[in-house]
Coordinates of C-alpha atoms and ligand atoms in Angstrom, one line a residue:
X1 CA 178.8 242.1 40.9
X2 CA 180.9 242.5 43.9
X3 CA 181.5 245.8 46.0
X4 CA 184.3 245.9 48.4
X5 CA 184.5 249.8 50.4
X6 CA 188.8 250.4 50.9
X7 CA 187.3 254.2 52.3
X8 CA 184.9 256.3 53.1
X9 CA 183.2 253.4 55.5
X10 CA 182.5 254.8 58.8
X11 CA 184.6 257.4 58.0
X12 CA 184.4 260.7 55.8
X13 CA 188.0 260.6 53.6
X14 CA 189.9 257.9 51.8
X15 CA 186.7 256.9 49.4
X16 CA 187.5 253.6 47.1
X17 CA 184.9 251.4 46.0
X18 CA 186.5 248.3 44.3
X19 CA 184.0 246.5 41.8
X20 CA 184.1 243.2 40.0
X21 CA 181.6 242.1 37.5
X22 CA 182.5 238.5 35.5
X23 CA 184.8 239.9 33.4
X24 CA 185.8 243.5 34.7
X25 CA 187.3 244.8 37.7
X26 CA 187.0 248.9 38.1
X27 CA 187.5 251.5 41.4
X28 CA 185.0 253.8 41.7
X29 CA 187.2 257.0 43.0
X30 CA 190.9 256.4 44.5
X31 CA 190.5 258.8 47.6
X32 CA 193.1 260.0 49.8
X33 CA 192.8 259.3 53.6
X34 CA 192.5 262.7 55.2
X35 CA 193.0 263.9 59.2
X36 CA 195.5 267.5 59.6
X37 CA 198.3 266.4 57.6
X38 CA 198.4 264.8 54.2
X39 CA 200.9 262.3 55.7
X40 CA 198.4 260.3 57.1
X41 CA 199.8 256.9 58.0
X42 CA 197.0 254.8 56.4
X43 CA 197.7 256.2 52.9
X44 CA 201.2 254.4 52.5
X45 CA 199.1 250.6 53.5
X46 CA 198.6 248.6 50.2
X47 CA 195.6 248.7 48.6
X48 CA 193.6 245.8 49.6
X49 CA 193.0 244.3 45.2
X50 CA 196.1 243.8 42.9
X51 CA 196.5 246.9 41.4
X52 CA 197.8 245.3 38.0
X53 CA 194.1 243.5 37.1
X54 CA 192.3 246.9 37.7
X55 CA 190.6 247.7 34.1
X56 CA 190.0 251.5 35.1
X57 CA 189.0 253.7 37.6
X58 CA 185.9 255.8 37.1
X59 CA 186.0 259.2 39.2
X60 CA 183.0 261.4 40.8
X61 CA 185.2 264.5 41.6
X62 CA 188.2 266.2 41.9
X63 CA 188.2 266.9 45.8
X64 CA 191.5 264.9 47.1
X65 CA 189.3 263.0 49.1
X66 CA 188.4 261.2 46.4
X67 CA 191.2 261.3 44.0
X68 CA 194.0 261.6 46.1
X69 CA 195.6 258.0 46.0
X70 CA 195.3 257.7 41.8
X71 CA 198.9 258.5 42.1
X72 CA 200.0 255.7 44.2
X73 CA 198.0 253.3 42.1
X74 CA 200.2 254.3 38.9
X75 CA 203.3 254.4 41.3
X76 CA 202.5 250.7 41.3
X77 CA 201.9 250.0 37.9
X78 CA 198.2 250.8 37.4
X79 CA 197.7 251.6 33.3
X80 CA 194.0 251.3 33.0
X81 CA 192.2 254.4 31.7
X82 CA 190.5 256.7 33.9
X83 CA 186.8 257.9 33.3
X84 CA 186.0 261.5 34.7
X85 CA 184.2 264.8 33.4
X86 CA 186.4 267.5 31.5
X87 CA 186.5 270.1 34.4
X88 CA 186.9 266.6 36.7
X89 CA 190.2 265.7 34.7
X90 CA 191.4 269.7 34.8
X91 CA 190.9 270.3 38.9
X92 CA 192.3 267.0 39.5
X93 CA 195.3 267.9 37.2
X94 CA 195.2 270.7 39.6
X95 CA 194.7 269.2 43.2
X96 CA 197.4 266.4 42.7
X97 CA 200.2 268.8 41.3
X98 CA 199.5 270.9 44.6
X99 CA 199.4 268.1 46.7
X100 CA 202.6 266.8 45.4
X101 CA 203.8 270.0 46.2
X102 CA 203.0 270.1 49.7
X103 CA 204.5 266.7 49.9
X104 CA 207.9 267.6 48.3
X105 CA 207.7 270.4 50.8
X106 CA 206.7 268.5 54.5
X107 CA 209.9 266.2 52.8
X108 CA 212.0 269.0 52.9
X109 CA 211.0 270.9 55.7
X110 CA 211.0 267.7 58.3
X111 CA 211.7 264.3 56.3
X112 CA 207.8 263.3 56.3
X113 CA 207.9 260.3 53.8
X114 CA 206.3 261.2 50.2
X115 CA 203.6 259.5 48.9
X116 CA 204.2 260.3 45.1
X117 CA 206.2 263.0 43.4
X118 CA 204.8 265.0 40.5
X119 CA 206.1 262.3 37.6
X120 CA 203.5 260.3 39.4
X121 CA 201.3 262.8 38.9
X122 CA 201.6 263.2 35.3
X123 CA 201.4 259.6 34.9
X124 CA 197.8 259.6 36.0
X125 CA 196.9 262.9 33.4
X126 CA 198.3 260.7 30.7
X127 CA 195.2 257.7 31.6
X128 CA 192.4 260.4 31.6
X129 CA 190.0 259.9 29.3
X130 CA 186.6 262.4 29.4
X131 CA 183.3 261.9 29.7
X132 CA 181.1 265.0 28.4
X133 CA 177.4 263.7 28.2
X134 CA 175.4 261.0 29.7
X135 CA 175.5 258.7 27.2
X136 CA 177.0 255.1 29.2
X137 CA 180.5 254.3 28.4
X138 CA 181.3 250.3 28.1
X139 CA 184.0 248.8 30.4
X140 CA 184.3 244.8 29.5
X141 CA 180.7 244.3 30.4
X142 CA 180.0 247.1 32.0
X143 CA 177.9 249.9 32.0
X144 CA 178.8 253.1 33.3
X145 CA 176.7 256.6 32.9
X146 CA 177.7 259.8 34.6
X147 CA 174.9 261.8 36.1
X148 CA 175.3 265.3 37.5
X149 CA 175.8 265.8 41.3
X150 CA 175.6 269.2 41.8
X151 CA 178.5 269.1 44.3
X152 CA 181.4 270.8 42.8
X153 CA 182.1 271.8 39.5
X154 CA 182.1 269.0 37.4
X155 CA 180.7 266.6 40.0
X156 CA 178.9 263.3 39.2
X157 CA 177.3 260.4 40.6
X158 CA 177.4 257.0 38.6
X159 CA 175.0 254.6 37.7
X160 CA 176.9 250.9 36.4
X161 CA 174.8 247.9 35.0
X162 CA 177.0 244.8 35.0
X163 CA 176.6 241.8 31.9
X164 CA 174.1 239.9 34.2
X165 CA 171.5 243.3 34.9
X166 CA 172.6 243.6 38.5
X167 CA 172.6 247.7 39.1
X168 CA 174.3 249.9 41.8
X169 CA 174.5 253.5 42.0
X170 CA 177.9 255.1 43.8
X171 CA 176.2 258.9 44.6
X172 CA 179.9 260.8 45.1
X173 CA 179.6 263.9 47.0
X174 CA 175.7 264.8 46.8
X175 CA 175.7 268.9 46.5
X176 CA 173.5 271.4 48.4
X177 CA 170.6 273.1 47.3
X178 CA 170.1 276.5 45.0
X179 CA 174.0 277.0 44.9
X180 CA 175.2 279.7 43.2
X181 CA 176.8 279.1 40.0
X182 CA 176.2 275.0 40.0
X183 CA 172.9 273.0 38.2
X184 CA 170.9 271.4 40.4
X185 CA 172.1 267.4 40.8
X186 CA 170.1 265.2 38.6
X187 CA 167.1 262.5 39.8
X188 CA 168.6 259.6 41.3
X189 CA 168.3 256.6 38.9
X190 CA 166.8 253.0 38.6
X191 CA 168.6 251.1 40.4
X192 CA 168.8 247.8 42.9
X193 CA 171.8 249.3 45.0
X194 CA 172.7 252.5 46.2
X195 CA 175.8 254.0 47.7
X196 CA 175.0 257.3 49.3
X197 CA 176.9 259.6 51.1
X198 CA 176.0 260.5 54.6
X199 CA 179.0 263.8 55.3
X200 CA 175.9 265.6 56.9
X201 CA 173.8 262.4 57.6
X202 CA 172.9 263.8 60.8
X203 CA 172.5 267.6 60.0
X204 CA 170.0 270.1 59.0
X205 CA 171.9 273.3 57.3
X206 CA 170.8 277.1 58.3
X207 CA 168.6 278.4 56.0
X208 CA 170.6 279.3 52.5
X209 CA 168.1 282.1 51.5
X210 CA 170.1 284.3 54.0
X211 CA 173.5 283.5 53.3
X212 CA 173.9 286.4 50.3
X213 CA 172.4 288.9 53.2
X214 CA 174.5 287.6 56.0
X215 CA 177.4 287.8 53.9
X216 CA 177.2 291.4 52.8
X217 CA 176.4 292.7 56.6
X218 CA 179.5 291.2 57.1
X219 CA 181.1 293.2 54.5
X220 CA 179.6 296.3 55.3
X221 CA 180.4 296.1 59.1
X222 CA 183.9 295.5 58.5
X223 CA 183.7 298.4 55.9
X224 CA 182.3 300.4 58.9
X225 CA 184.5 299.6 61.6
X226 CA 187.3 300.3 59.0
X227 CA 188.4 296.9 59.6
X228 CA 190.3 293.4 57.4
X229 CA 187.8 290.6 56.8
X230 CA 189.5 287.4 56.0
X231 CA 187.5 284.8 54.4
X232 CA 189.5 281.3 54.7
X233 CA 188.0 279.2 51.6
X234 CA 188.6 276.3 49.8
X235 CA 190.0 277.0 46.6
X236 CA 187.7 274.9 44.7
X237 CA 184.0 275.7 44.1
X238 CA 183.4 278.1 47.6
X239 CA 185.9 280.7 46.6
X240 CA 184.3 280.9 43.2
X241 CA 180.7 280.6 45.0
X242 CA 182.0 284.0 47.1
X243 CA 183.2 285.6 44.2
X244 CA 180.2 285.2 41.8
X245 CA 178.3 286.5 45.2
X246 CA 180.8 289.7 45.6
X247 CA 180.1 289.9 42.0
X248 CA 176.6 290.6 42.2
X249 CA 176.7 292.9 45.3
X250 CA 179.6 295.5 43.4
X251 CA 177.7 295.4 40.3
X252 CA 174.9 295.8 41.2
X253 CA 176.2 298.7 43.9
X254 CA 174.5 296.1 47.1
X255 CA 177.5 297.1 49.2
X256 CA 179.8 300.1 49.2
X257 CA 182.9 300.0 47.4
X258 CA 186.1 298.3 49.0
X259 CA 189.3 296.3 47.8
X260 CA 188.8 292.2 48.0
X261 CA 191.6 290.6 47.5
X262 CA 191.7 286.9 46.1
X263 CA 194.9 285.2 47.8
X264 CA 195.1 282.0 46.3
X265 CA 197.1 280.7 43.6
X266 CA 195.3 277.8 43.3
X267 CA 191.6 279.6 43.4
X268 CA 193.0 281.7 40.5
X269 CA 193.7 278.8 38.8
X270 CA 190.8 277.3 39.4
X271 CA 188.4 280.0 38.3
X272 CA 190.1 279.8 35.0
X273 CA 189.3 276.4 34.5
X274 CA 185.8 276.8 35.2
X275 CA 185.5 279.7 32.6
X276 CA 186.5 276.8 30.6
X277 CA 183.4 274.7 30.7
X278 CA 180.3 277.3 30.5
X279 CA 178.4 274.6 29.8
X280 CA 178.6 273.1 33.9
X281 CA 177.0 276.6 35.0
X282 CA 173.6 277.0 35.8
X283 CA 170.9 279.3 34.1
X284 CA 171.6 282.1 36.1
X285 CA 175.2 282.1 35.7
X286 CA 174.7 281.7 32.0
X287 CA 172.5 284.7 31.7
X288 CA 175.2 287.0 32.9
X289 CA 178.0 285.3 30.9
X290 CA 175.2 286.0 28.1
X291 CA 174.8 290.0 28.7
X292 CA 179.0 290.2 28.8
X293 CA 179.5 289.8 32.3
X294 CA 182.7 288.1 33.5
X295 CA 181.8 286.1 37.1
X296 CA 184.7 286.0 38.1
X297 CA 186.3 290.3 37.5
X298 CA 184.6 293.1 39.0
X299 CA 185.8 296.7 40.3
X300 CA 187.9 296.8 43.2
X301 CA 188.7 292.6 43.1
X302 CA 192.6 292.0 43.1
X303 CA 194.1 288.5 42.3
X304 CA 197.6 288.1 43.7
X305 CA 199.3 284.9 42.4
X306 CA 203.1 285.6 43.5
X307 CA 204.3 286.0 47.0
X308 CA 205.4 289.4 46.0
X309 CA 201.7 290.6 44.9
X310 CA 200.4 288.9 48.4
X311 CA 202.8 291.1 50.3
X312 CA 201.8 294.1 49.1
X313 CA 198.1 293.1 50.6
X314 CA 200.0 293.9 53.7
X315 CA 200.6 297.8 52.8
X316 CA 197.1 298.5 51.6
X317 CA 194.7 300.8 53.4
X318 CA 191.6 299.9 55.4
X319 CA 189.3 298.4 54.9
X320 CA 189.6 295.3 52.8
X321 CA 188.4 291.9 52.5
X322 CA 190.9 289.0 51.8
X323 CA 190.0 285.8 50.8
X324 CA 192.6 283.2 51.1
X325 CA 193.3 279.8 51.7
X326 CA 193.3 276.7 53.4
X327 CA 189.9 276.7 54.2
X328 CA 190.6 275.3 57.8
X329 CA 193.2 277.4 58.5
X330 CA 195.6 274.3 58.9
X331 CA 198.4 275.6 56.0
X332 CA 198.4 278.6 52.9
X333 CA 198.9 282.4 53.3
X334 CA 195.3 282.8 55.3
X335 CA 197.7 282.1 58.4
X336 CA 200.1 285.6 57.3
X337 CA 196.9 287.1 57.8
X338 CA 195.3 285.9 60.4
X339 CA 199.1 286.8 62.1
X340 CA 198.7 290.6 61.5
X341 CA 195.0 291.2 62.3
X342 CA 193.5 288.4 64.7
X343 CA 194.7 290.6 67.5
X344 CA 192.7 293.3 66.2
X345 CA 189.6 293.9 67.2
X346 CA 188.1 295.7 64.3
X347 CA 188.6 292.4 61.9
X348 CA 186.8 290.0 61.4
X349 CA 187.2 285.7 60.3
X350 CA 184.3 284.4 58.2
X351 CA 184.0 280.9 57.8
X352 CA 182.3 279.7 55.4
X353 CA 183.0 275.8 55.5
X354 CA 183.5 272.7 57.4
X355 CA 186.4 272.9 60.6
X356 CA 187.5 269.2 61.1
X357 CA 188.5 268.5 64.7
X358 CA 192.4 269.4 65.4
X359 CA 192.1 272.2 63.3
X360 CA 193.0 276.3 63.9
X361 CA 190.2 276.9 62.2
X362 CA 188.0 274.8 64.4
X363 CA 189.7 276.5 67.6
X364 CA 188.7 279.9 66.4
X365 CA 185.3 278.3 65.8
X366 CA 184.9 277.3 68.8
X367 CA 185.9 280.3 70.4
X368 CA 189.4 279.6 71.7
X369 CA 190.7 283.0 72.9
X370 CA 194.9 282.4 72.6
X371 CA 196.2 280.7 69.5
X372 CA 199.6 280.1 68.0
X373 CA 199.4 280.9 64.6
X374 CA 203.0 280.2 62.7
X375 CA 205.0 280.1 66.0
X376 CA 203.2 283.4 66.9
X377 CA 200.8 283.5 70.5
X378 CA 198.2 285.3 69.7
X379 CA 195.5 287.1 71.7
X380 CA 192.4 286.9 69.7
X381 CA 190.5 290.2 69.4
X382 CA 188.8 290.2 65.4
X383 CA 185.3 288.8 65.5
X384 CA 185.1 285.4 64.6
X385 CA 181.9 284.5 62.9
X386 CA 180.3 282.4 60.4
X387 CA 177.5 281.1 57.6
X388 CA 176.7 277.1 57.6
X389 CA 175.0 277.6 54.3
X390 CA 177.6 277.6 52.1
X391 CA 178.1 273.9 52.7
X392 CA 178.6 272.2 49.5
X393 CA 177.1 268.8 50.5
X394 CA 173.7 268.2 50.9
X395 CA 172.1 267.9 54.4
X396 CA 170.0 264.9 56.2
X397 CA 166.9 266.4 54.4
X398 CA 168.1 266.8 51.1
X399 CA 170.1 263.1 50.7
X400 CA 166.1 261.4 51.8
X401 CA 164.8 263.8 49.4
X402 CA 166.8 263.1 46.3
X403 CA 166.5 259.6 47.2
X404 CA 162.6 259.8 46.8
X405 CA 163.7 261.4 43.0
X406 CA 164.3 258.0 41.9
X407 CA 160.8 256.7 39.7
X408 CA 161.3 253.4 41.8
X409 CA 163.1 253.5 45.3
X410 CA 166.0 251.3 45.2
X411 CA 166.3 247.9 47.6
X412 CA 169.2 248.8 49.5
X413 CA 170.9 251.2 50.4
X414 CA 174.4 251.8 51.9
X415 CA 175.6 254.9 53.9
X416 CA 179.1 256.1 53.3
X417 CA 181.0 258.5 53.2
X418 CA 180.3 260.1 57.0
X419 CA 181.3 260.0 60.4
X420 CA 179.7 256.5 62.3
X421 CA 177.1 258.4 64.1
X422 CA 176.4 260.1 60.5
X423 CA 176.1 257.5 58.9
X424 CA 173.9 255.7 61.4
X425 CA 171.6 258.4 61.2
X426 CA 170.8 258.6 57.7
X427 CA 170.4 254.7 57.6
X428 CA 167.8 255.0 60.4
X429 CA 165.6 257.8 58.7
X430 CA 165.8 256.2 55.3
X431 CA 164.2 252.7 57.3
X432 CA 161.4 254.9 59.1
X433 CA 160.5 256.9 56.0
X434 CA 160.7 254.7 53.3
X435 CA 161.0 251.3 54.5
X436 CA 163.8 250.6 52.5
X437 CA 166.7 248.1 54.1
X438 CA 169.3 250.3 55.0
X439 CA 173.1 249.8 56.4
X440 CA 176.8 251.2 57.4
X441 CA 179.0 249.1 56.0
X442 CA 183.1 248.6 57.5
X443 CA 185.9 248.7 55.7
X444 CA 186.7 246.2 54.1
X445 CA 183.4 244.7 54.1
X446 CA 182.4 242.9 50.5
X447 CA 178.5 243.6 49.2
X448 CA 177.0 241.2 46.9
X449 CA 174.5 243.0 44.1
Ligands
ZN501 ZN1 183.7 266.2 47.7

């Protein structure tokens, strides 16, 4: 078979693998290309295969980075089927409607161009078809078998076996280790060829068997100093991480009592769609589901899905936690916020996840002391402070590790999915340690299995 990388080559967003076997042409994920706006110019180039031979598209997960674009392909007349997990199909039902959203409103607010509109994005729900075991599914003449990645909920990586025995396996995101709620990511497979993602290629994550501890002192000093402790998350997978954590601490009377207040429509919505599929949890989130528990409700949490509800955060007393989003502080009610009490110095900002360059959140992380937040200057007073280990990719250590889970290491392997100097430096680690050939391939670049 033939692999040709449209994404994620040198580069973190935008992943699209396009794959041709004798008979079968497939895209493993259909990613959107990502830098501060969703606008970014490189998402309205054509895709670089004729959209109307594609057989299917088979999906890892539902972060937009990876199924951002499905819409465009439909848009131009894509009607294969697309393979993806049950929560998969669900959050990406969920991601492209919002996305759509913030598209319809960029178009209304200053003319940015659309990329698809949400009849697009029903087009793509109507092709979903779900995958809920790892038994392979047959496309033409190939093989496909989902594996769990332990990245998000619902994550996988794939293994596909063309006609002719040639193997590759596309890793997806690769998840971190002993994360709350998740399983851990299955052994890596047979295989000749191996796609791997390289997001933290070059990095070592803090410690995780602090982050509970870190996080609660956090808590407790803002409960102290009387102050409001905003959490910008992603509403996918870290909010819930957070919550099942806050969970634990109120019920099990860890911290003292305070109002958190969960500020994201979308997180809400997403927490109900993993209630959905118990069966993604891991043991210890089963357990509690088991003695009646609900990971997601405990005393003094308060979900506010309309604007209205959200204001009323405003009026509450001191001290309270908020957790809202975007996780980058680049869009979403975290900026109303951060407006009222960045210029207070008994608050705190705890973030809890990756700050891409051009970001307000990566200004604050790097200690930028004036800020315009929502055509407001600001003076920045609140603490800002954060917790690495709540990453939800795996670090340098953990992708050479899983690697070494497979019963026979494979031949070659690719680096993807990471900055240049990531990527370089997982490739040279996996050539010192296991003397494996290892690359970082360009866009556009076509790999022969
Ligand atoms: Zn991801």
């Amino acid at each position: 078979m033939l692999v040709t990388l449209f994404g994620a080559a040198r580069e973190v967003t935008g992943s699209c693998y396009y794959l041709e076997s004798n008979k079968t042409r497939i895209l493993v994920d259909c990613g959107l290309f990502q830098g501060t706006t969703l606008a970014h110019s490189k998402n309205f180039e054509p895709f670089g295969f004729d959209v109307s031979k594609l057989d299917a598209v088979v999906v890892t997960h539902a972060h937009l980075d990876h199924v951002g674009r499905l819409p465009v392909l439909v848009k131009n007349g894509f009607k294969g089927r697309i393979f993806l997990t049950p929560p998969t199909a669900k959050l990406t039902q969920l991601v492209l409607e919002d996305a759509a959203e913030i598209m319809d409103e960029e178009f209304q607010r200053s003319y940015t161009p659309k990329l698809y509109s949400n009849e697009d994005v029903a087009g793509v729900v109507s092709l979903f078809k779900t995958i809920d075991d790892n038994s392979p599914i047959k496309i033409k003449d190939l093989k496909v078998t989902y594996h769990n990645a332990g990245h998000i909920f619902g994550s996988s990586f794939l293994s596909i076996e063309a006609g002719d025995g040639s193997r590759a396996v596309f890793s997806g995101d690769l998840g971190n280790v002993n994360t709350p709620l998740l399983q851990p990511k299955d052994a890596l497979t047979m295989t000749d060829t191996l796609f791997i993602e390289s997001t933290y290629g070059n990095r070592i994550h803090e410690n995780e068997s602090t982050r509970a501890e870190l996080l609660k002192k956090t808590i407790v000093e803002t409960i102290n100093k009387k102050g409001v402790l905003m959490i910008p998350s992603f509403a996918i997978e870290r909010t819930q991480e957070i919550l099942f954590e806050l969970n634990h601490f109120v019920e099990n009377k860890l911290m003292p009592p305070v109002d958190i207040y969960l500020d994201s429509p979308m997180a809400i919505k997403a927490s109900a769609i993993f209630d959905q599929f118990p069966k993604y949890y891991n043991r210890e989130a089963l357990r509690l589901i088991a003695a009646g528990d609900k990971l997601f409700e405990f005393p003094g949490l308060k979900e506010t899905l309309s604007r209205e509800d959200s204001k009323t955060i405003n009026q509450a007393p001191r001290p309270k936690v908020i957790i809202a989003g975007s996780g980058m502080m680049n869009g979403g009610r975290i900026l109303h916020h951060l407006v009222r009490y960045l210029g207070d110095k008994n608050s705190t900002v705890l973030i809890i996840g990756y700050q891409a360059e051009g970001t307000l959140g990566r200004r604050l992380y790097t200690g930028e002391k004036h800020v315009t937040v929502l055509s407001e200057r600001i003076d920045v007073k609140a603490k800002i402070t954060s917790i690495g280990a709540y990453s939800a990719h795996a670090d340098q250590r953990m992708l050479l590790d899983w690697i070494k889970t497979a019963t026979k290491l494979p031949k070659k392997i690719y680096c993807t999915h990471g900055e240049e100097a990531a990527s370089a430096a997982l490739a040279t680690r996996i050539k010192d340690e296991m003397e494996v050939t290892a690359d970082v391939p360009r866009f556009g670049e076509t790999i022969e299995i």
